[in-house]
Short mmCIF file of C-alpha atoms and ligand atoms in Angstrom, two decimals:
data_model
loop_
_atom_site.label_atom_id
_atom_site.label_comp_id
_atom_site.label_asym_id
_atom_site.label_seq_id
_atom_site.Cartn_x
_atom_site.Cartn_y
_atom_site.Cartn_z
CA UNK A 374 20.36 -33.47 -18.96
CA UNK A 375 20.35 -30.25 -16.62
CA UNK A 376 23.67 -29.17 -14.61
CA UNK A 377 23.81 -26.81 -11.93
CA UNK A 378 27.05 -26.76 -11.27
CA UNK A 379 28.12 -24.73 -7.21
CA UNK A 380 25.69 -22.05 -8.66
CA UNK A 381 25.28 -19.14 -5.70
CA UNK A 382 21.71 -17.11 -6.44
CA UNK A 383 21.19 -14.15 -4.84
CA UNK A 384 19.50 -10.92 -5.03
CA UNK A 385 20.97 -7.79 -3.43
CA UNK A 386 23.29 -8.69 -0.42
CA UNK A 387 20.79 -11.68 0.04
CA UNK A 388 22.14 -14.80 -0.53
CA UNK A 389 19.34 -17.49 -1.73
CA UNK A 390 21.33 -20.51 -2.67
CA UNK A 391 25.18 -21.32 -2.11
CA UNK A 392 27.37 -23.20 -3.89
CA UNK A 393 24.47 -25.65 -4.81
CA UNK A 394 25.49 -28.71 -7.10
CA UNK A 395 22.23 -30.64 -8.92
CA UNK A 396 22.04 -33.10 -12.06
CA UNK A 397 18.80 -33.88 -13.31
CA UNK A 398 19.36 -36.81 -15.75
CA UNK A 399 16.86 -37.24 -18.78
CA UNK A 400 13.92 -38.93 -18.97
CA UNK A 401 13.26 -39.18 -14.92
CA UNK A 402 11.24 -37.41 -12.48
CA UNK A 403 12.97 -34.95 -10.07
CA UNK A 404 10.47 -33.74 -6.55
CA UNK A 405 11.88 -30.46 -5.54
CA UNK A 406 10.57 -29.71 -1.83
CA UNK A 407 11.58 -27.17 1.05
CA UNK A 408 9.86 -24.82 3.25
CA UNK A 409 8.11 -21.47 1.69
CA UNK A 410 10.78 -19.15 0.79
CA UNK A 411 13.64 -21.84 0.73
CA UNK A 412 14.64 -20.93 -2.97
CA UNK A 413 12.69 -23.38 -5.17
CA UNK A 414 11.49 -21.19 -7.30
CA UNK A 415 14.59 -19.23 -7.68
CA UNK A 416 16.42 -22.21 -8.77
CA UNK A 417 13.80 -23.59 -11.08
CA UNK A 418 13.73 -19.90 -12.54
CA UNK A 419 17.95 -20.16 -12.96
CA UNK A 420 17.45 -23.58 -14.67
CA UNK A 421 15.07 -21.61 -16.89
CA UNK A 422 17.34 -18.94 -17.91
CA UNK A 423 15.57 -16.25 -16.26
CA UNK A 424 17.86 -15.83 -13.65
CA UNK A 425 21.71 -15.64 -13.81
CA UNK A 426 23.51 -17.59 -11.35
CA UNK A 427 26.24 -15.26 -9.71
CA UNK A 428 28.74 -18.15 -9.54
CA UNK A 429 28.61 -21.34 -10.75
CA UNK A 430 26.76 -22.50 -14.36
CA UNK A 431 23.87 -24.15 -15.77
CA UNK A 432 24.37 -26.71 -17.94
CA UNK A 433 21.44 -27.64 -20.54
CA UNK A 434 22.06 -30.63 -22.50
CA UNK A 435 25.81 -29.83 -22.40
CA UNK A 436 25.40 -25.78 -22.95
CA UNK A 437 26.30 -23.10 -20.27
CA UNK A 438 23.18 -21.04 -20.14
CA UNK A 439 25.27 -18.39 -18.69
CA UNK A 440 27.53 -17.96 -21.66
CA UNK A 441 24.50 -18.13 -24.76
CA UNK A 442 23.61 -15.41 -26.82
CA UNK A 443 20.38 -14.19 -26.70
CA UNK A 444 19.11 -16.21 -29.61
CA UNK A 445 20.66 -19.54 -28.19
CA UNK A 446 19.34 -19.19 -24.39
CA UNK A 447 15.39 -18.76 -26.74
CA UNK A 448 16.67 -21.70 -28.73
CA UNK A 449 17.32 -23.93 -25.39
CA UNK A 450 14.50 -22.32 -23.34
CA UNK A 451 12.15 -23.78 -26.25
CA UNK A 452 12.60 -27.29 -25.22
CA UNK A 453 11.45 -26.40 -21.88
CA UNK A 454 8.13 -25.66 -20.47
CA UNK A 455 6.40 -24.78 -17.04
CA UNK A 456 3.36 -25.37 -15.56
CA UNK A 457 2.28 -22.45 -12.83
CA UNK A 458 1.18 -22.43 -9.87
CA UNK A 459 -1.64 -20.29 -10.95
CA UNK A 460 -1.93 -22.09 -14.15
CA UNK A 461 -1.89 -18.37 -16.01
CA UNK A 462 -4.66 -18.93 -17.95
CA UNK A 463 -5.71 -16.01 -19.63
CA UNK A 464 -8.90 -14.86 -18.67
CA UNK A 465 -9.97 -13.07 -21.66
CA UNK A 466 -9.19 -16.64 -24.11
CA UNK A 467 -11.08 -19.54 -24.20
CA UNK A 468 -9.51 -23.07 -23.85
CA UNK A 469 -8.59 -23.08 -27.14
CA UNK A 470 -7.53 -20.19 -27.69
CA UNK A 471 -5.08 -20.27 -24.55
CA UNK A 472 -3.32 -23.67 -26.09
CA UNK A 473 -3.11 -22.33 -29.19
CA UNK A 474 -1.24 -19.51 -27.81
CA UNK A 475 2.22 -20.94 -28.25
CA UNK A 476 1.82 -21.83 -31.36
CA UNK A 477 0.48 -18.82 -32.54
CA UNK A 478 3.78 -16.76 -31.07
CA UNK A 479 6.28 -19.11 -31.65
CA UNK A 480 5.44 -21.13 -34.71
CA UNK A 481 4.30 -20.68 -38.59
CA UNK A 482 1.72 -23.62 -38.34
CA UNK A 483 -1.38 -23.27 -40.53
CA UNK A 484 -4.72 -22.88 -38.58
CA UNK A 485 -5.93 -26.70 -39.54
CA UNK A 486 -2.38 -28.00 -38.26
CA UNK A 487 -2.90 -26.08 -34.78
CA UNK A 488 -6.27 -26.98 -34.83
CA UNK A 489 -5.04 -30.93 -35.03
CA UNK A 490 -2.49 -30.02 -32.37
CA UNK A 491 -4.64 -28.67 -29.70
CA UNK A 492 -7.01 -30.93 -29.94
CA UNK A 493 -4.71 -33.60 -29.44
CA UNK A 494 -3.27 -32.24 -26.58
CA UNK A 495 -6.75 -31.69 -24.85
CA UNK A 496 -7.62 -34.97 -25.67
CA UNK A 497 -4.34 -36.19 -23.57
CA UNK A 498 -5.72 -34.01 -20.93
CA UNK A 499 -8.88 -35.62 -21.33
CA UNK A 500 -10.69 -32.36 -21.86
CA UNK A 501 -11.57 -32.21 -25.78
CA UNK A 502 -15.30 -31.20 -24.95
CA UNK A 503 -14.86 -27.86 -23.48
CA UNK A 504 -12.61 -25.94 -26.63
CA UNK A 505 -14.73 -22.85 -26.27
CA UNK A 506 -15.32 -22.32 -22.87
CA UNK A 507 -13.22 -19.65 -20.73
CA UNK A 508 -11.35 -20.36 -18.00
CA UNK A 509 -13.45 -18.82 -15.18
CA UNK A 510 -16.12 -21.06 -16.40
CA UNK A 511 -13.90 -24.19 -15.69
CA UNK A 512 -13.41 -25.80 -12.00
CA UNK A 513 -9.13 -25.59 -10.68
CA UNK A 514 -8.47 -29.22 -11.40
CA UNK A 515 -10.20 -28.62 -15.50
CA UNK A 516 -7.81 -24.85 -15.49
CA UNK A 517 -4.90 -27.01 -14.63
CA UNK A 518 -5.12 -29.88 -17.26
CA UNK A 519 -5.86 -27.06 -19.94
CA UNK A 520 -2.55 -25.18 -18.00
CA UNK A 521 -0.93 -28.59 -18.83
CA UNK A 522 -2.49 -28.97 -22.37
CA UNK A 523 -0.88 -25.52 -23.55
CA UNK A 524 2.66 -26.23 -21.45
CA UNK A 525 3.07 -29.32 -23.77
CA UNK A 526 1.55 -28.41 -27.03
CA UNK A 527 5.06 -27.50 -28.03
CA UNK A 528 6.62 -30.67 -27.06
CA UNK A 529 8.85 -29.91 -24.42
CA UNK A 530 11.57 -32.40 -23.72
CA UNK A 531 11.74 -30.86 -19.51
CA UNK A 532 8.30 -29.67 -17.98
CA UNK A 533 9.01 -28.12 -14.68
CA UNK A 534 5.35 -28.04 -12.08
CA UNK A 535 5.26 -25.30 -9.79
CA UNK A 536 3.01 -27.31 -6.98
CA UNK A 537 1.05 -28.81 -9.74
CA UNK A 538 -1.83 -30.30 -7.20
CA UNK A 539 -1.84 -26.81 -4.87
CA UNK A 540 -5.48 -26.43 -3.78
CA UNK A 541 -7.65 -29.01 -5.48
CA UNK A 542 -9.25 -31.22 -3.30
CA UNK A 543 -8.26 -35.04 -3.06
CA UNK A 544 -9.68 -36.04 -6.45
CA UNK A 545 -8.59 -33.45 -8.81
CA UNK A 546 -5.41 -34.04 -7.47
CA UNK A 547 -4.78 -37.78 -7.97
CA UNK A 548 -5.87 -36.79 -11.65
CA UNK A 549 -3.54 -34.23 -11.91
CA UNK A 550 -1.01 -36.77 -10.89
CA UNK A 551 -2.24 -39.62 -13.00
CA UNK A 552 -1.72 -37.26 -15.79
CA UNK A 553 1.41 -36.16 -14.61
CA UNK A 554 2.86 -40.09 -14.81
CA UNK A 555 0.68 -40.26 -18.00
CA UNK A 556 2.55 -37.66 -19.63
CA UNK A 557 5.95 -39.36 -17.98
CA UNK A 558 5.13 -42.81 -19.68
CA UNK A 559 3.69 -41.62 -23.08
CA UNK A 560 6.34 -38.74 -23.86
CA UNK A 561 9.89 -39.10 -21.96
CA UNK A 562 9.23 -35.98 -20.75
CA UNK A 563 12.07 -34.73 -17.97
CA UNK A 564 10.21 -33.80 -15.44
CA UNK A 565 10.73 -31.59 -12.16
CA UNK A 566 7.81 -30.97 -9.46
CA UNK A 567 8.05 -28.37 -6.72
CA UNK A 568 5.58 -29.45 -4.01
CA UNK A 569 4.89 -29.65 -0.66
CA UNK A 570 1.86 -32.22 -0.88
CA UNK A 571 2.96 -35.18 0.48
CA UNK A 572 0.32 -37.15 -1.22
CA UNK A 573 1.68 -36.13 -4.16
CA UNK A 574 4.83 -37.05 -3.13
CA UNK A 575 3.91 -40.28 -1.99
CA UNK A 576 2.30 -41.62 -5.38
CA UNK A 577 4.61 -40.41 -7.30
CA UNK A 578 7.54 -41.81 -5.26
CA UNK A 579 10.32 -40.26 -7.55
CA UNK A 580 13.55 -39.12 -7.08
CA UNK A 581 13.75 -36.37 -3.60
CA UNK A 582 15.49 -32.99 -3.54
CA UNK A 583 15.61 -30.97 -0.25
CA UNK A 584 16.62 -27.13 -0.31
CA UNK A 585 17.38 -25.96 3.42
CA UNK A 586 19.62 -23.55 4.45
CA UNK A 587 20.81 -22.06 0.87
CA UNK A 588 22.03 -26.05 0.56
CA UNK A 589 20.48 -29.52 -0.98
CA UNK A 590 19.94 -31.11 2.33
CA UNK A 591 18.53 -34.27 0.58
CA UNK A 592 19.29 -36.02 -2.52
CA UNK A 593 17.93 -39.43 -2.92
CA UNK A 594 14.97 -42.31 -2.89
CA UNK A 595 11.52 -41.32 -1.11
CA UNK A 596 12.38 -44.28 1.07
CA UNK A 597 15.25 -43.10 2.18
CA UNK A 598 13.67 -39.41 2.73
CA UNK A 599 10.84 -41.06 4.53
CA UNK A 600 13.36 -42.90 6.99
CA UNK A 601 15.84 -39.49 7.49
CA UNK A 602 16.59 -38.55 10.60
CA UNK A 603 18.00 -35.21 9.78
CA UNK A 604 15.35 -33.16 12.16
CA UNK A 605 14.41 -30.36 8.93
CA UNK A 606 13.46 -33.44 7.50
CA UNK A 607 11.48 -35.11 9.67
CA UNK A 608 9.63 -32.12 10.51
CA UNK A 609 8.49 -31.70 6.76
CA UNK A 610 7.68 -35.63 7.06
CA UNK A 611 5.43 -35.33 9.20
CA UNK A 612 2.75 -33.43 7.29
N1 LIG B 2098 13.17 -11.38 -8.07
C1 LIG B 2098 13.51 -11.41 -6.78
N2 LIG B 2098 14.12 -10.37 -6.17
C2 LIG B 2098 14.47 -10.40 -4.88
N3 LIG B 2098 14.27 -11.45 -4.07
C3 LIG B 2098 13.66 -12.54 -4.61
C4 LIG B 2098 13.25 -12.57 -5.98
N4 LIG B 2098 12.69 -13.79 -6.22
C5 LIG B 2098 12.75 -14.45 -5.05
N5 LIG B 2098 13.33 -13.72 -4.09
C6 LIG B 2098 13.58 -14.16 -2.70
O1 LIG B 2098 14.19 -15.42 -2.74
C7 LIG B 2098 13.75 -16.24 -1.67
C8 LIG B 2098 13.28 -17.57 -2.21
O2 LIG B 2098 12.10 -17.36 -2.95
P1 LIG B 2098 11.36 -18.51 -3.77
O3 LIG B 2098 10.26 -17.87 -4.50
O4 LIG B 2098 12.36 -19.28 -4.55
O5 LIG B 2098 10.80 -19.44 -2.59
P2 LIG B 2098 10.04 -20.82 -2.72
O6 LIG B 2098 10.89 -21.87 -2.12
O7 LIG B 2098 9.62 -21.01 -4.12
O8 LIG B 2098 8.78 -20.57 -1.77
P3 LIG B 2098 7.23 -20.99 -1.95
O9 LIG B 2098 7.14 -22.41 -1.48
O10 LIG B 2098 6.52 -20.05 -1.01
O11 LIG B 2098 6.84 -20.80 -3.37
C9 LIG B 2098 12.71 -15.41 -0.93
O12 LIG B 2098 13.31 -14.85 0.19
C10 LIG B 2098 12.31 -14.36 -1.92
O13 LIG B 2098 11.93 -13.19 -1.26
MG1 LIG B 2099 7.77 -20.99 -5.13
#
């Protein structure tokens, strides 16, 4: 389970998020939405450990990420994994080679065992033909199921999308969702999505949190988000 308990973010004298409370229980998928510069990613990066809350504390399965050594906040960070926007493929790698990667740095696994791994993984993804190919040979929707292959070749227990179906046309993106409830069903994963595609959204019908104002302005069903009447969210409703 992840706690942020009245965390306040901020960089400089800016002040990103205030006092913001959030429990994401286990197992469940969490929709993170809010206008362009509203502070998703800030918070997603706190929950990550890579930024340090200037009041409040994060809570990972019981542990204050604010108060772990080094070593610990590596050890928790492990069970976590993100998918970016930009799926961060590297160029130079082919498929394989780029979900092998975390393996490679953060494992002793013999080549045969990674081997076994990866492909398994790509076969999830349902993209075990294409091991040798690079990246800018594969179309967005193809970059962001290998993206997803390599973010859970280490078996994360919390996968966090950063707009997982951002720019890939209709199609590719109710795959990228399928897999997305795929990988819900088959692993347990704990999963959070930032997005502002309300198709996604709408299949995926999970759990709703609104950032606004440095606040959570929603917290709750997509029913209930669908039927708000606060006016920030009925103007992000209606896209
Ligand atoms: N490392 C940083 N240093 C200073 N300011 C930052 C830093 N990271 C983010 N910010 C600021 O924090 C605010 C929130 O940024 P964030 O990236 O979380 O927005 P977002 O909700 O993810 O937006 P988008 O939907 O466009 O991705 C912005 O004003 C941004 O300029
Ligand atoms: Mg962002």
């Amino acid at each position: 389970m992840i706690q942020c308990k009245n965390i306040t973010i901020g960089f400089g004298e800016e002040t990103i998020l205030e006092n913001l409370s959030l429990t994401i229980p286990e197992g469940e998928i969490t929709i993170i939405v809010g206008r362009s510069g509203c502070g998703k990613s800030v918070l997603m990066k706190t929950i990550e450990g890579l930024y340090m809350p200037r009041e409040g504390s994060v809570y990972i399965d019981g542990a204050d990420l604010t108060r772990l050594n080094r070593r610990k906040l590596l050890e928790t960070r492990s069970n976590m994994a993100m998918l970016f926007q930009g799926s961060a493929l590297l160029d130079s790698f082919n498929v394989y080679q780029n979900v092998a990667l975390p393996l490679r740095e953060h494992t002793t696994l013999s080549d045969a065992e990674i081997r076994a791994q990866v492909k398994e993984k790509l076969q999830l993804v349902g993209l075990d033909d294409v091991l040798e190919k690079l990246p800018s040979q594969l179309s967005g929707g193809m970059q962001k199921r290998v993206a997803l292959a390599r973010a859970i070749i280490r078996q994360p227990k919390y996968l966090i999308y950063d707009e997982p179906t951002t720019g890939l046309d209709p199609v590719m993106s109710d795959e990228i969702v399928d897999l997305i409830l795929k990988l819900q069903q088959s692993n347990r994963l704990t999963s959070i999505i930032i997005t502002h595609d309300f198709a996604c959204i709408q299949r995926i019908q999970g759990r709703i949190v609104m950032l606004s104002d440095k606040q959570i302005i929603f917290d709750g069903p997509y029913q209930n988000f669908i039927s708000a009447t606060d006016p920030r969210i009925r103007k992000f409703n209606r896209h």
